[in-house]
Amino acid sequence: MPPRHHQPEALLAALSTSRGRADRLTHTEHLAARQARCAPWPDGIRPEIVASAQALGIDEPWTHQAEAMKLARTGQTVVLATGTASGKSLGYLAPVLSELLEGTEARNGRGATALYLAPTKALAADQRRRAAELAPKRVRAALYDGDTPPEEREWVRQYASYVLTNPDMLHRGILPAHPRWASFLKALKYVVIDECHSYRGVFGSHVAQVLRRLRRVCARYGSSPTFLLASATTADPAATAHRLTGLPAVAVTEDGSPRGPLVFALWEPPLTENVGEQGAPVRRTATAEAGYLLTELVERGTRTVVFVRSRRSAELVALQAQDQLGRPLADRVAAYRGGYLAEERRALERDLHSGRLLGLASTSALELGVDVSGLDAVLMAGYPGTRASLWQQAGRAGREAQGALAVLIARDDPLDTYLVHHPEALFATPVEATVLDPDNPHILAPHLCAAAAELPLTEADLTLFGPSAGKLLPVLEQRGLLRQRTEGSWYWTRRERAVDSVDLRGSGGSPVQIVEASTGRLLGTVDAAAAHTTVHTGAVHLHQGRTYLVQDLDLETSVALVEPAAPPYSTSARDITSISVLATDTTVEWGEARLSFGSVEVVNQVVGYLRKRISTGEVLGESKLDLPPRTLRTRAVWWSVTEDQLLDANIPFDQLPGAAHAAEHASIGLLPLFATCDRWDIGGVSVPLHPDTGLPTVFVYDGHSGGAGFAERGFLGAEQWLTATRDAIAACECERGCPSCVQSPKCGNGNDPLDKEAAVRLLDILLAGAPGRAADRP
């Protein structure tokens, strides 16, 4: 095997010059190394912890770790928001484990307890290993998640002092059973919330309410734990921590850790000879390009992770690299994603830690998961949706201060294309603020029910749950969910568990189980909201490199039956969507045009699917489906223009549907630059004459019941967002519109009609009346 390249410049030169790839490199950013800054161990950190850290080679903490330790000991809510691999774990573990060690000296050996929350099981398992390295065995650390056997759960409740779990288990398993956790909750001193930037949108809003329920139950047992949060770099982390916990927070953001030099490359796959929908030119997919690059990197002995956007893509990239490498190297490449069974995940995590795996294709399950050390390169097959995630993924390479390579491979998509040609949008722009809305009534209402089932709700509790709580209680009483007793408190009225009606991940129902029809074997699961489009009857489904065809999707039992198959095509769903305005909260006049924000109802129905040849993307045929419509009440931003403006923009009525449709697609593609979302979190509809506005109107809405804050962020930053949209369309080199500008991978109408040039004129006339432009006019 060739020697490993440790110099990222040499590695990038080798990748870009072989096979005539030099023109694919659109930009290279060189990030300088950073020297370490250390500080003495703060008072209050137990000598046993210091000794363990020093045995691991940590003589002194870095400055941000020491600052976080000091603040944690004061009882303030602290958020540690520094880069990937900056040792945030030690910043919170040292004070937490010191407190737990003191607690072991109590008569029951558990005078202090701590709770750790992670968004993934893998990360919780990784953190238990960390705790075991730092603390003596008398600090009993234990995992408590869906994989914990029933016999172990009782031991955890009775004896563990450091319980590592996830928000789902806290919500479903711990809070409803709080009397059984009484001794643990009574002694609770710290709550650690790791990777808190991942709690955004609907999921983040749910977790915010779960944490308020936790605080309320703790108060019942006389405890008031200190909250310690760890985050990737985000805008205003203190405000995010405040929204998440409901408590004022102080942020530690000055990173004192060393960093090796990072070479960050932007890479655009080439145009192919193939044509896609409506004859548009098509680039090689980012996943195919990543598969080629991963193959070369593994051949060079370079430890590499490829981050992809979907479970299916993780499987495809790993499969492609394995096919090209052949044995024995093929055995050192694997896929890692959510939906695997617990034993499969654990085996992959062990192989990564040991270095047996050289190449891994992963979804963001790993971005928030295992602490991978010693990576030489990170490939990102598509922009991960936010700059915070981009830096989180890139930071997985180059740990231990070694040089590293990060490559962002653009998908054939408006946002990715915009970014690889506008590097300043990545390298000269601060990361986004985390968007969440705990006050969303669709989220708050079921948590009020869950809280009432845990302990009757009183007037004093309402301030904890936010300003909308008081208004919702009578509504919940009318629905027969809560009842107010004569002394004024509110009780849960049903026999079933209140928590079972709350889906934290916002997926809108029970996950659909994917079962092999001939054997009855459970292969994995898929979210209910995605089932109509991903495991409909006739869909092609990938699992661990094997291809299956869905024989039947049974929505009543939430089961998709599949059989092994090897079709030469992939499938993509087709749907139709209609939208109606329920209430307009705010309207801003943009000259003759109007920009609005409010509540809408969206009715969506998957009506069929296309079969596309895997090698070329060529459409082979379409099949009809008979699935029920899904109704969504959510929040949207929309804009309307007048007939006079259309005349001024030289857009005749026959061009209007294509212009509005193209502008809608591109604006959905670009909104993730301005809100912490990706295009799959949002949807859109364009109507040449909408009945509720009486005008040509384009809507962009949150794809989650009650809204998630994304459309509102678009409304508040509409001028910058729509200007970037207009520029992205205008700058694309295609003639009539392509996936890089106005075509959408999830369009229910086969990307027809689309009119690229008319979309630019439409956005020009809209933006001409924007407040910022108006101020520039004489």
Tab-separated table of C-alpha atoms in Angstrom, residues 47-356:
chain	number	residue	atom	x	y	z
A	47	PRO	CA	-7.205	15.521	42.634
A	48	GLU	CA	-8.343	12.070	41.429
A	49	ILE	CA	-9.773	13.680	38.271
A	50	VAL	CA	-6.633	15.776	37.733
A	51	ALA	CA	-4.439	12.682	38.173
A	52	SER	CA	-6.529	10.678	35.665
A	53	ALA	CA	-6.380	13.514	33.130
A	54	GLN	CA	-2.609	13.806	33.546
A	55	ALA	CA	-2.272	10.045	33.057
A	56	LEU	CA	-4.080	10.549	29.730
A	57	GLY	CA	-1.516	13.218	28.775
A	58	ILE	CA	-3.530	16.301	29.800
A	59	ASP	CA	-1.176	18.172	32.148
A	60	GLU	CA	-3.306	21.325	32.208
A	61	PRO	CA	-6.698	22.202	30.689
A	62	TRP	CA	-6.972	24.609	27.796
A	63	THR	CA	-8.192	28.089	28.707
A	64	HIS	CA	-11.802	27.551	27.601
A	65	GLN	CA	-11.998	24.261	29.511
A	66	ALA	CA	-10.734	25.922	32.690
A	67	GLU	CA	-13.184	28.821	32.308
A	68	ALA	CA	-16.122	26.412	31.841
A	69	MET	CA	-15.036	24.433	34.929
A	70	LYS	CA	-14.940	27.590	37.064
A	71	LEU	CA	-18.348	28.795	35.891
A	72	ALA	CA	-19.917	25.345	36.384
A	73	ARG	CA	-18.872	25.369	40.034
A	74	THR	CA	-20.765	28.665	40.555
A	75	GLY	CA	-24.122	27.118	39.596
A	76	GLN	CA	-24.637	29.260	36.482
A	77	THR	CA	-26.049	27.806	33.265
A	78	VAL	CA	-22.976	27.537	31.021
A	79	VAL	CA	-22.752	26.877	27.288
A	80	LEU	CA	-19.317	25.883	25.978
A	81	ALA	CA	-19.356	26.747	22.256
A	82	THR	CA	-15.963	26.044	20.691
A	83	GLY	CA	-14.790	24.122	17.639
A	84	THR	CA	-14.855	20.393	16.989
A	85	ALA	CA	-12.073	18.527	18.824
A	86	SER	CA	-11.602	21.396	21.301
A	87	GLY	CA	-12.091	19.100	24.303
A	88	LYS	CA	-15.503	20.352	25.388
A	89	SER	CA	-16.095	17.033	27.186
A	90	LEU	CA	-13.373	17.711	29.753
A	91	GLY	CA	-14.797	21.196	30.349
A	92	TYR	CA	-18.011	19.758	31.767
A	93	LEU	CA	-16.818	16.314	32.919
A	94	ALA	CA	-14.226	17.614	35.386
A	95	PRO	CA	-16.694	19.613	37.536
A	96	VAL	CA	-19.478	16.995	37.169
A	97	LEU	CA	-17.276	14.031	38.107
A	98	SER	CA	-15.709	16.005	40.978
A	99	GLU	CA	-19.198	16.606	42.401
A	100	LEU	CA	-20.126	12.943	41.929
A	101	LEU	CA	-16.920	11.833	43.668
A	102	GLU	CA	-17.830	13.969	46.667
A	103	GLY	CA	-21.254	12.350	46.555
A	104	THR	CA	-19.750	8.864	46.899
A	105	GLU	CA	-18.702	9.850	50.408
A	106	ALA	CA	-22.366	10.138	51.466
A	107	ARG	CA	-23.831	7.296	53.549
A	108	ASN	CA	-25.724	5.827	50.586
A	109	GLY	CA	-22.795	6.320	48.198
A	110	ARG	CA	-24.955	8.521	45.986
A	111	GLY	CA	-25.065	11.969	47.570
A	112	ALA	CA	-24.856	13.612	44.153
A	113	THR	CA	-26.105	12.551	40.725
A	114	ALA	CA	-25.821	13.917	37.186
A	115	LEU	CA	-27.770	13.419	33.962
A	116	TYR	CA	-26.167	13.540	30.501
A	117	LEU	CA	-28.282	14.067	27.367
A	118	ALA	CA	-27.036	13.401	23.834
A	119	PRO	CA	-28.948	13.497	20.546
A	120	THR	CA	-27.619	10.033	19.573
A	121	LYS	CA	-27.026	6.750	21.390
A	122	ALA	CA	-23.522	6.522	19.923
A	123	LEU	CA	-22.440	9.779	21.528
A	124	ALA	CA	-23.795	8.724	24.942
A	125	ALA	CA	-21.834	5.446	24.704
A	126	ASP	CA	-18.699	7.386	23.760
A	127	GLN	CA	-19.132	9.723	26.739
A	128	ARG	CA	-19.508	6.844	29.177
A	129	ARG	CA	-16.074	5.642	28.046
A	130	ARG	CA	-14.718	9.161	28.686
A	131	ALA	CA	-16.183	9.255	32.201
A	132	ALA	CA	-14.705	5.819	32.975
A	133	GLU	CA	-11.246	7.078	31.925
A	134	LEU	CA	-11.416	10.084	34.255
A	135	ALA	CA	-13.269	8.926	37.368
A	136	PRO	CA	-12.671	6.045	39.820
A	137	LYS	CA	-15.105	3.137	39.564
A	138	ARG	CA	-17.033	4.256	42.612
A	139	VAL	CA	-18.574	6.907	40.340
A	140	ARG	CA	-21.120	4.626	38.708
A	141	ALA	CA	-21.754	5.758	35.099
A	142	ALA	CA	-24.461	3.922	33.159
A	143	LEU	CA	-26.271	4.138	29.830
A	144	TYR	CA	-30.075	4.307	29.939
A	145	ASP	CA	-31.560	4.127	26.447
A	146	GLY	CA	-33.719	1.915	24.259
A	147	ASP	CA	-30.914	-0.673	24.066
A	148	THR	CA	-30.616	-1.058	27.875
A	149	PRO	CA	-31.977	-4.492	28.936
A	150	PRO	CA	-34.912	-4.354	31.419
A	151	GLU	CA	-32.921	-6.044	34.187
A	152	GLU	CA	-30.221	-3.351	33.960
A	153	ARG	CA	-32.719	-0.485	34.073
A	154	GLU	CA	-33.676	-1.119	37.702
A	155	TRP	CA	-29.988	-1.109	38.709
A	156	VAL	CA	-29.471	2.233	36.911
A	157	ARG	CA	-32.427	3.811	38.744
A	158	GLN	CA	-31.289	2.549	42.146
A	159	TYR	CA	-27.506	2.911	42.022
A	160	ALA	CA	-26.055	4.865	39.059
A	161	SER	CA	-24.768	8.335	39.867
A	162	TYR	CA	-24.060	9.436	36.266
A	163	VAL	CA	-26.876	8.447	33.880
A	164	LEU	CA	-26.255	8.937	30.156
A	165	THR	CA	-29.350	9.018	27.991
A	166	ASN	CA	-31.102	10.946	25.216
A	167	PRO	CA	-34.040	13.398	25.219
A	168	ASP	CA	-36.410	10.714	23.902
A	169	MET	CA	-35.729	8.434	26.872
A	170	LEU	CA	-35.959	11.323	29.347
A	171	HIS	CA	-39.336	12.201	27.830
A	172	ARG	CA	-40.789	8.670	27.549
A	173	GLY	CA	-38.979	6.685	30.226
A	174	ILE	CA	-37.734	8.865	33.079
A	175	LEU	CA	-40.158	11.779	33.557
A	176	PRO	CA	-43.401	9.726	33.430
A	177	ALA	CA	-41.860	7.310	35.971
A	178	HIS	CA	-40.338	10.000	38.196
A	179	PRO	CA	-41.442	8.394	41.512
A	180	ARG	CA	-39.199	5.431	40.687
A	181	TRP	CA	-36.359	7.903	40.038
A	182	ALA	CA	-36.981	9.881	43.228
A	183	SER	CA	-33.615	9.214	44.919
A	184	PHE	CA	-31.742	10.050	41.696
A	185	LEU	CA	-33.701	13.277	41.047
A	186	LYS	CA	-33.457	14.403	44.689
A	187	ALA	CA	-29.645	14.343	44.443
A	188	LEU	CA	-29.429	15.763	40.886
A	189	LYS	CA	-26.675	18.396	40.773
A	190	TYR	CA	-25.870	18.704	37.050
A	191	VAL	CA	-27.628	18.219	33.714
A	192	VAL	CA	-25.239	18.081	30.730
A	193	ILE	CA	-26.736	18.780	27.271
A	194	ASP	CA	-24.212	17.784	24.621
A	195	GLU	CA	-24.226	18.918	20.959
A	196	CYS	CA	-26.984	21.386	21.835
A	197	HIS	CA	-26.779	23.087	18.409
A	198	SER	CA	-28.489	19.965	17.027
A	199	TYR	CA	-31.652	20.824	18.964
A	200	ARG	CA	-33.179	23.077	16.335
A	201	GLY	CA	-36.528	23.439	14.620
A	202	VAL	CA	-39.310	21.157	15.815
A	203	PHE	CA	-36.970	18.709	17.579
A	204	GLY	CA	-35.287	21.554	19.484
A	205	SER	CA	-38.627	23.065	20.455
A	206	HIS	CA	-39.785	19.699	21.840
A	207	VAL	CA	-36.544	19.219	23.775
A	208	ALA	CA	-36.912	22.729	25.267
A	209	GLN	CA	-40.273	21.690	26.735
A	210	VAL	CA	-38.901	18.343	27.979
A	211	LEU	CA	-36.201	20.292	29.866
A	212	ARG	CA	-38.845	22.539	31.427
A	213	ARG	CA	-40.713	19.414	32.564
A	214	LEU	CA	-37.458	18.078	34.029
A	215	ARG	CA	-36.863	21.310	35.967
A	216	ARG	CA	-40.422	21.154	37.337
A	217	VAL	CA	-40.115	17.521	38.502
A	218	CYS	CA	-36.697	18.249	40.065
A	219	ALA	CA	-38.233	21.126	42.043
A	220	ARG	CA	-40.816	18.652	43.376
A	221	TYR	CA	-37.931	16.628	44.860
A	222	GLY	CA	-36.120	19.700	46.181
A	223	SER	CA	-33.306	19.855	43.616
A	224	SER	CA	-32.301	22.651	41.241
A	225	PRO	CA	-29.583	21.226	38.956
A	226	THR	CA	-27.017	23.317	37.130
A	227	PHE	CA	-27.269	23.040	33.329
A	228	LEU	CA	-24.039	22.674	31.328
A	229	LEU	CA	-24.336	22.763	27.532
A	230	ALA	CA	-21.785	21.946	24.828
A	231	SER	CA	-22.224	23.251	21.298
A	232	ALA	CA	-20.464	23.610	17.998
A	233	THR	CA	-19.778	27.220	17.127
A	234	THR	CA	-23.108	29.024	16.594
A	235	ALA	CA	-24.247	32.648	16.585
A	236	ASP	CA	-25.282	33.794	20.084
A	237	PRO	CA	-24.946	30.462	21.924
A	238	ALA	CA	-26.081	32.064	25.215
A	239	ALA	CA	-29.443	32.996	23.638
A	240	THR	CA	-29.806	29.457	22.246
A	241	ALA	CA	-29.057	27.955	25.676
A	242	HIS	CA	-31.600	30.317	27.248
A	243	ARG	CA	-34.307	29.306	24.749
A	244	LEU	CA	-33.513	25.634	25.264
A	245	THR	CA	-33.411	25.565	29.087
A	246	GLY	CA	-35.510	28.613	29.982
A	247	LEU	CA	-32.610	29.823	32.182
A	248	PRO	CA	-30.217	32.775	31.694
A	249	ALA	CA	-26.918	31.428	30.350
A	250	VAL	CA	-23.292	32.515	30.050
A	251	ALA	CA	-21.267	31.466	26.983
A	252	VAL	CA	-17.617	30.365	26.773
A	253	THR	CA	-16.491	30.896	23.163
A	254	GLU	CA	-12.734	31.721	23.188
A	255	ASP	CA	-11.131	28.501	21.956
A	256	GLY	CA	-7.777	27.739	23.578
A	257	SER	CA	-7.207	24.372	21.870
A	258	PRO	CA	-4.506	23.793	19.274
A	259	ARG	CA	-5.504	23.126	15.688
A	260	GLY	CA	-3.413	21.776	12.878
A	261	PRO	CA	-3.456	23.488	9.493
A	262	LEU	CA	-6.626	22.723	7.547
A	263	VAL	CA	-6.845	22.824	3.764
A	264	PHE	CA	-10.504	23.328	2.856
A	265	ALA	CA	-11.369	22.738	-0.796
A	266	LEU	CA	-14.592	23.507	-2.686
A	267	TRP	CA	-15.225	20.982	-5.450
A	268	GLU	CA	-17.796	20.959	-8.276
A	269	PRO	CA	-18.423	17.661	-10.099
A	270	PRO	CA	-18.322	17.859	-13.911
A	271	LEU	CA	-21.275	18.057	-16.285
A	272	THR	CA	-22.097	14.701	-17.834
A	273	GLU	CA	-23.428	13.838	-21.286
A	274	ASN	CA	-26.723	12.812	-19.701
A	275	VAL	CA	-29.817	14.961	-19.598
A	276	GLY	CA	-32.392	15.040	-16.814
A	277	GLU	CA	-35.946	16.258	-16.579
A	278	GLN	CA	-36.998	18.627	-19.374
A	279	GLY	CA	-33.664	17.957	-21.131
A	280	ALA	CA	-31.601	19.874	-18.526
A	281	PRO	CA	-27.846	19.237	-18.314
A	282	VAL	CA	-26.892	17.083	-15.341
A	283	ARG	CA	-23.697	17.069	-13.254
A	284	ARG	CA	-22.233	13.911	-11.841
A	285	THR	CA	-23.817	13.395	-8.452
A	286	ALA	CA	-21.935	14.441	-5.323
A	287	THR	CA	-22.266	10.910	-3.957
A	288	ALA	CA	-20.737	9.363	-7.102
A	289	GLU	CA	-17.884	11.903	-6.999
A	290	ALA	CA	-17.381	11.191	-3.276
A	291	GLY	CA	-17.227	7.463	-4.032
A	292	TYR	CA	-14.392	8.025	-6.531
A	293	LEU	CA	-12.458	10.301	-4.158
A	294	LEU	CA	-12.960	7.934	-1.207
A	295	THR	CA	-11.595	5.072	-3.290
A	296	GLU	CA	-8.406	7.000	-4.082
A	297	LEU	CA	-7.955	8.152	-0.496
A	298	VAL	CA	-8.327	4.632	0.897
A	299	GLU	CA	-5.849	3.332	-1.718
A	300	ARG	CA	-3.381	5.899	-0.358
A	301	GLY	CA	-3.935	4.685	3.221
A	302	THR	CA	-5.703	7.931	4.145
A	303	ARG	CA	-8.217	7.589	6.987
A	304	THR	CA	-11.335	9.264	5.619
A	305	VAL	CA	-14.958	9.874	6.528
A	306	VAL	CA	-17.498	10.866	3.858
A	307	PHE	CA	-20.525	12.726	5.193
A	308	VAL	CA	-23.632	12.328	3.038
A	309	ARG	CA	-27.135	13.718	3.290
A	310	SER	CA	-29.227	10.535	3.377
A	311	ARG	CA	-29.159	6.956	4.554
A	312	ARG	CA	-29.409	5.764	0.966
A	313	SER	CA	-26.379	7.846	-0.071
A	314	ALA	CA	-24.284	6.412	2.771
A	315	GLU	CA	-24.982	2.938	1.437
A	316	LEU	CA	-24.271	3.920	-2.188
A	317	VAL	CA	-20.915	5.620	-1.482
A	318	ALA	CA	-19.651	2.690	0.590
A	319	LEU	CA	-20.819	0.204	-2.029
A	320	GLN	CA	-19.161	2.138	-4.868
A	321	ALA	CA	-15.821	2.351	-3.052
A	322	GLN	CA	-15.944	-1.342	-2.109
A	323	ASP	CA	-16.630	-2.323	-5.739
A	324	GLN	CA	-13.728	-0.219	-7.044
A	325	LEU	CA	-11.228	-1.271	-4.367
A	326	GLY	CA	-11.716	-5.017	-4.367
A	327	ARG	CA	-10.444	-7.191	-1.551
A	328	PRO	CA	-8.770	-6.890	0.915
A	329	LEU	CA	-9.194	-3.068	1.003
A	330	ALA	CA	-12.957	-3.299	0.364
A	331	ASP	CA	-13.326	-4.856	3.831
A	332	ARG	CA	-11.930	-1.651	5.359
A	333	VAL	CA	-14.783	0.508	4.008
A	334	ALA	CA	-18.286	0.633	5.516
A	335	ALA	CA	-21.469	2.684	5.824
A	336	TYR	CA	-22.773	4.160	9.093
A	337	ARG	CA	-26.244	5.626	9.501
A	338	GLY	CA	-29.296	5.864	11.697
A	339	GLY	CA	-31.818	3.037	11.369
A	340	TYR	CA	-29.221	0.309	11.921
A	341	LEU	CA	-29.846	-2.089	14.765
A	342	ALA	CA	-27.898	-1.517	17.978
A	343	GLU	CA	-25.406	-4.376	17.527
A	344	GLU	CA	-24.572	-3.200	13.982
A	345	ARG	CA	-23.863	0.343	15.218
A	346	ARG	CA	-21.671	-0.831	18.093
A	347	ALA	CA	-19.550	-3.039	15.811
A	348	LEU	CA	-18.912	-0.167	13.381
A	349	GLU	CA	-18.007	2.180	16.245
A	350	ARG	CA	-15.464	-0.334	17.579
A	351	ASP	CA	-13.895	-0.763	14.133
A	352	LEU	CA	-13.580	3.003	13.743
A	353	HIS	CA	-11.912	3.396	17.128
A	354	SER	CA	-9.479	0.581	16.447
A	355	GLY	CA	-8.498	1.917	13.018
A	356	ARG	CA	-9.601	-1.289	11.264
